[in-house]
Every structure is written in C-alpha cells, then in structure tokens.
Amino acid sequence: MQVFERAMNSSVSGEGARAARLSVRNHDRDLAGLTYVYPVLSRRAGGVSIGINLNPNNACNWHCAYCQVPGLVRGKAPAIDLARLEDELHGFVDDLLHGDWMERFVPEGARVIRDIAFSGNGEPTSAVEFPEAVDRVARVREAFGLASAAVPLRLITNGSLMAQARVQEGVRRLAQAGGEVWFKVDGGSAAVIKRINGVRLEPAAVARNLACCAQLCPTWVQTCMFRWNGAAPTTGEIDAYLALLEAAGIDRLEGVLLYGIARPSMQPEAVHLAPLSAVELEAIGDRIEKKGLTVRVSP
C-alpha cells in the first residue's frame, strides 16, 4: 500500500485540502491525490461513487460540449499501470470503510459507497488494458466482501469502440462481475451528435453499438439534455432520439438515465449551454416512458 499511503498523505497536507468537501457540483478528481482512483458524490448513484480514471492524460475520442474535464484533448488512454491501479483502489476502499475519509470529506447522509465506476477524464474503453482493469477492480471489491448488488461495477462509456473484440471482452468480464453499462446517447441525428458530442457519427452506428453492448451486459442509456442557445430540444430531435433507441431494441435496454446540467462545462461550447427545468426534463422522460422504458430523471 506504499503508493496509496504516499499519495493520501500528500493530498491532505494543506488547509485547502482539509477544507475541501465533495458535492454534486464538486467532482475534484485530485481530492484523493491518486492517479487512477477518485471519489464522486453522485446524484444519480445516490452516494459516493469510486471513480476509475483510465484517462489521466485528459484524452478522449469525443469532445462533448458539456464535458467538465479541463484541458480536454483528442486521443486515447495511455498505458495503464495495473498494479498501481489495484494498489490505489485497495487503499482507498480500505480508508473509506475503516478510516476517517468519509467523515472528513463527505456530507453526513451520503457516507455510503454506491458503486465503482469506470469513467474519468476520457473514454475508458480506449485503454488497451481495459479488460484486465475490470478484473483488477472486481478482485479488490471481492477482497473487501462488497456484494455486487450493494456496490456494483459500472462502465460509463460513449460506446464508440464497442465493435472492437478487446472492448467486448472487457464488457463481458464486467457482466460476469455483476456489473452494468451506462451508455451515452445524447442525440438521435447526425447533426445533433456532431453538435453535442463533437464527432461525425451516424445514428445507425450508435444503435448497432448500443445493441451489441446490451447483448453483452445489462445496459442503461445515459442521456444529457439541455438548452442550446436558449432553445430546448425540439419535438423532431426527441423523435429522432427515440427512433435510435427503438433501432437498438427497446426490450434489450434496462432503461434511460436522463439528466441535466448540474456542473459547468469546461469546454469552449459552454457559452451555448443552459439547463432545462425539472418540469421540462420530466416531460421528456414521460415521452421516453411511453416507449416502454424505465426512466430515472436527475435535473
């Protein structure tokens, strides 16, 4: 645990670090002082989510307008030090369960581990070591006797690399560990996908990747909706989004996690963005539910 102990001692050495607190608006991934592991107070998970960041180089193959990663660049994950990842996670989980980290940094009432999530500062499946990383994380969870039902493993992904055999193997291993996927779908037309996610991608390709993922592992669609230049998503845009989900297969999906903007974007496109009201998001959620999907709304 030497790597973990040195990092944690460094992270709490100043008054600023001691004063920092997690909140749904503060996702400071340097709070724990680690390379691959960071805590998040997740409004969707409802407690502390232990994040696994396989993109410490801030590189992603997408450029989402609402992304909160500062210094985001195009690219893929670097080589991952799997031993360090496992050491950091083991030490951090031990501190959460048996130390005083929760009391120092997490508000009362939220001091529970809700999940361990592959997310971070880019697309996690771009890491060559992604399948092995899943195994390492599952091993740590088992070592602490954390049941998969209570602390599931999650992959938060844009799904763009799902056709690759390596990624599919990682998703299979996630399923074997009782995990699930949160698959990003923010729009149903090529124009909206380009505007929001910064990539040229046809909806049919997204639907194929989503269907593939859902066949390998329980899969939720994760969707962020907001105003662009003051305008809410149009009826036509919602229709196209629903058509994409139908093309992937409604019966294959666990449901939709529909959420709005809670934290400021760190991208140049931030000037175009504004949140929808809770009523507006609920109305969109109602349309999705009418297609036969479970919907969880987080304004």
Coordinates of N, CA and C in Angstrom, one line a residue, residues 1 4-5 8 32 34 36-39 48-52 84-103 111-117 136-147 151-153:
M1 N 0.8 -1.2 0.0 CA 0.0 0.0 0.0 C 0.9 1.3 0.0
F4 N -0.3 4.1 -2.3 CA -1.6 4.8 -1.8 C -1.3 5.7 -0.6
E5 N -0.5 5.2 0.3 CA -0.2 5.9 1.5 C 0.5 7.2 1.2
M8 N -2.0 9.7 -0.4 CA -3.0 10.2 0.5 C -2.4 11.2 1.5
A32 N -8.3 13.0 -3.8 CA -7.7 11.9 -3.1 C -6.2 11.8 -3.4
L34 N -4.6 10.7 -6.0 CA -4.3 9.5 -6.7 C -4.3 9.6 -8.2
Y36 N -5.3 7.0 -10.6 CA -6.4 6.3 -11.2 C -7.7 6.3 -10.5
V37 N -7.7 6.6 -9.2 CA -8.9 6.5 -8.4 C -9.3 7.8 -7.8
Y38 N -10.6 8.1 -7.9 CA -11.1 9.4 -7.4 C -12.5 9.2 -6.9
P39 N -12.9 10.0 -5.9 CA -14.3 9.9 -5.4 C -15.2 10.9 -6.0
V48 N -21.5 7.9 -2.5 CA -20.1 8.0 -3.0 C -19.9 7.0 -4.1
S49 N -19.5 7.5 -5.3 CA -19.1 6.6 -6.4 C -17.6 6.7 -6.5
I50 N -16.9 5.5 -6.4 CA -15.5 5.5 -6.6 C -15.2 5.4 -8.1
G51 N -14.6 6.5 -8.6 CA -14.3 6.6 -10.0 C -12.9 5.9 -10.3
I52 N -12.9 5.2 -11.5 CA -11.7 4.7 -12.0 C -11.3 5.5 -13.3
R84 N -0.5 -0.4 -10.0 CA -0.7 0.9 -9.2 C -2.2 1.1 -9.1
L85 N -3.0 0.8 -10.2 CA -4.4 1.0 -10.1 C -5.0 0.1 -9.0
E86 N -4.6 -1.1 -8.9 CA -5.1 -2.0 -7.9 C -4.7 -1.6 -6.5
D87 N -3.5 -1.1 -6.3 CA -3.0 -0.7 -5.0 C -3.7 0.6 -4.6
E88 N -4.0 1.5 -5.5 CA -4.7 2.7 -5.1 C -6.1 2.4 -4.7
L89 N -6.8 1.5 -5.5 CA -8.2 1.2 -5.2 C -8.3 0.5 -3.9
H90 N -7.4 -0.5 -3.6 CA -7.4 -1.2 -2.4 C -7.2 -0.3 -1.2
G91 N -6.3 0.6 -1.3 CA -6.0 1.5 -0.2 C -7.1 2.5 0.0
F92 N -7.7 3.0 -1.0 CA -8.8 4.0 -0.9 C -10.1 3.3 -0.3
V93 N -10.4 2.1 -0.8 CA -11.6 1.4 -0.3 C -11.4 1.2 1.2
D94 N -10.2 0.7 1.6 CA -9.9 0.5 3.0 C -10.1 1.7 3.8
D95 N -9.6 2.9 3.3 CA -9.8 4.1 4.1 C -11.3 4.5 4.2
L96 N -12.0 4.3 3.1 CA -13.5 4.6 3.1 C -14.2 3.8 4.2
L97 N -13.8 2.5 4.2 CA -14.5 1.6 5.1 C -14.0 1.6 6.5
H98 N -12.7 1.8 6.7 CA -12.1 1.7 8.1 C -11.4 2.9 8.6
G99 N -11.2 3.9 7.7 CA -10.6 5.2 8.1 C -11.6 6.3 8.3
D100 N -11.1 7.5 8.2 CA -11.9 8.7 8.5 C -12.2 9.5 7.3
W101 N -11.9 9.0 6.1 CA -12.0 9.8 4.9 C -13.5 10.3 4.7
M102 N -14.4 9.4 4.9 CA -15.8 9.8 4.8 C -16.2 11.0 5.7
E103 N -15.8 10.9 6.9 CA -16.1 12.0 7.9 C -15.5 13.3 7.5
R111 N -22.6 9.1 3.3 CA -21.4 8.4 3.5 C -21.6 6.9 3.3
V112 N -21.9 6.5 2.1 CA -22.0 5.1 1.7 C -21.5 5.0 0.3
I113 N -20.8 3.8 0.1 CA -20.2 3.5 -1.2 C -21.4 3.0 -2.1
R114 N -21.6 3.6 -3.2 CA -22.7 3.2 -4.1 C -22.3 2.4 -5.3
D115 N -21.1 2.7 -5.8 CA -20.6 1.9 -6.9 C -19.1 2.1 -7.1
I116 N -18.5 1.4 -8.0 CA -17.2 1.6 -8.5 C -17.3 1.7 -10.0
A117 N -17.0 2.9 -10.5 CA -17.3 3.2 -11.9 C -16.1 3.6 -12.8
R136 N -9.0 -6.5 -12.2 CA -8.4 -6.0 -11.0 C -9.4 -5.3 -10.1
V137 N -10.2 -4.5 -10.6 CA -11.2 -3.8 -9.8 C -12.2 -4.8 -9.2
A138 N -12.6 -5.8 -9.9 CA -13.5 -6.8 -9.4 C -12.8 -7.6 -8.2
R139 N -11.5 -7.8 -8.4 CA -10.8 -8.5 -7.3 C -10.7 -7.7 -6.0
V140 N -10.5 -6.4 -6.1 CA -10.5 -5.6 -4.9 C -11.8 -5.6 -4.3
R141 N -12.9 -5.4 -5.1 CA -14.2 -5.4 -4.4 C -14.5 -6.7 -3.7
E142 N -14.1 -7.8 -4.3 CA -14.3 -9.1 -3.6 C -13.4 -9.2 -2.4
A143 N -12.2 -8.7 -2.4 CA -11.4 -8.7 -1.2 C -12.0 -8.1 0.0
F144 N -12.8 -7.0 -0.2 CA -13.5 -6.3 0.9 C -14.9 -6.9 1.2
G145 N -15.2 -7.9 0.5 CA -16.5 -8.5 0.7 C -17.7 -7.7 0.3
L146 N -17.5 -6.8 -0.7 CA -18.6 -5.9 -1.1 C -19.4 -6.6 -2.2
A147 N -20.7 -6.9 -1.8 CA -21.6 -7.6 -2.7 C -21.8 -6.8 -4.0
V151 N -22.6 -2.8 -4.2 CA -21.6 -2.0 -4.8 C -21.3 -2.5 -6.2
P152 N -22.1 -2.2 -7.1 CA -21.9 -2.7 -8.5 C -20.7 -2.1 -9.2
L153 N -20.2 -2.8 -10.2 CA -19.2 -2.2 -11.1 C -20.0 -1.6 -12.2

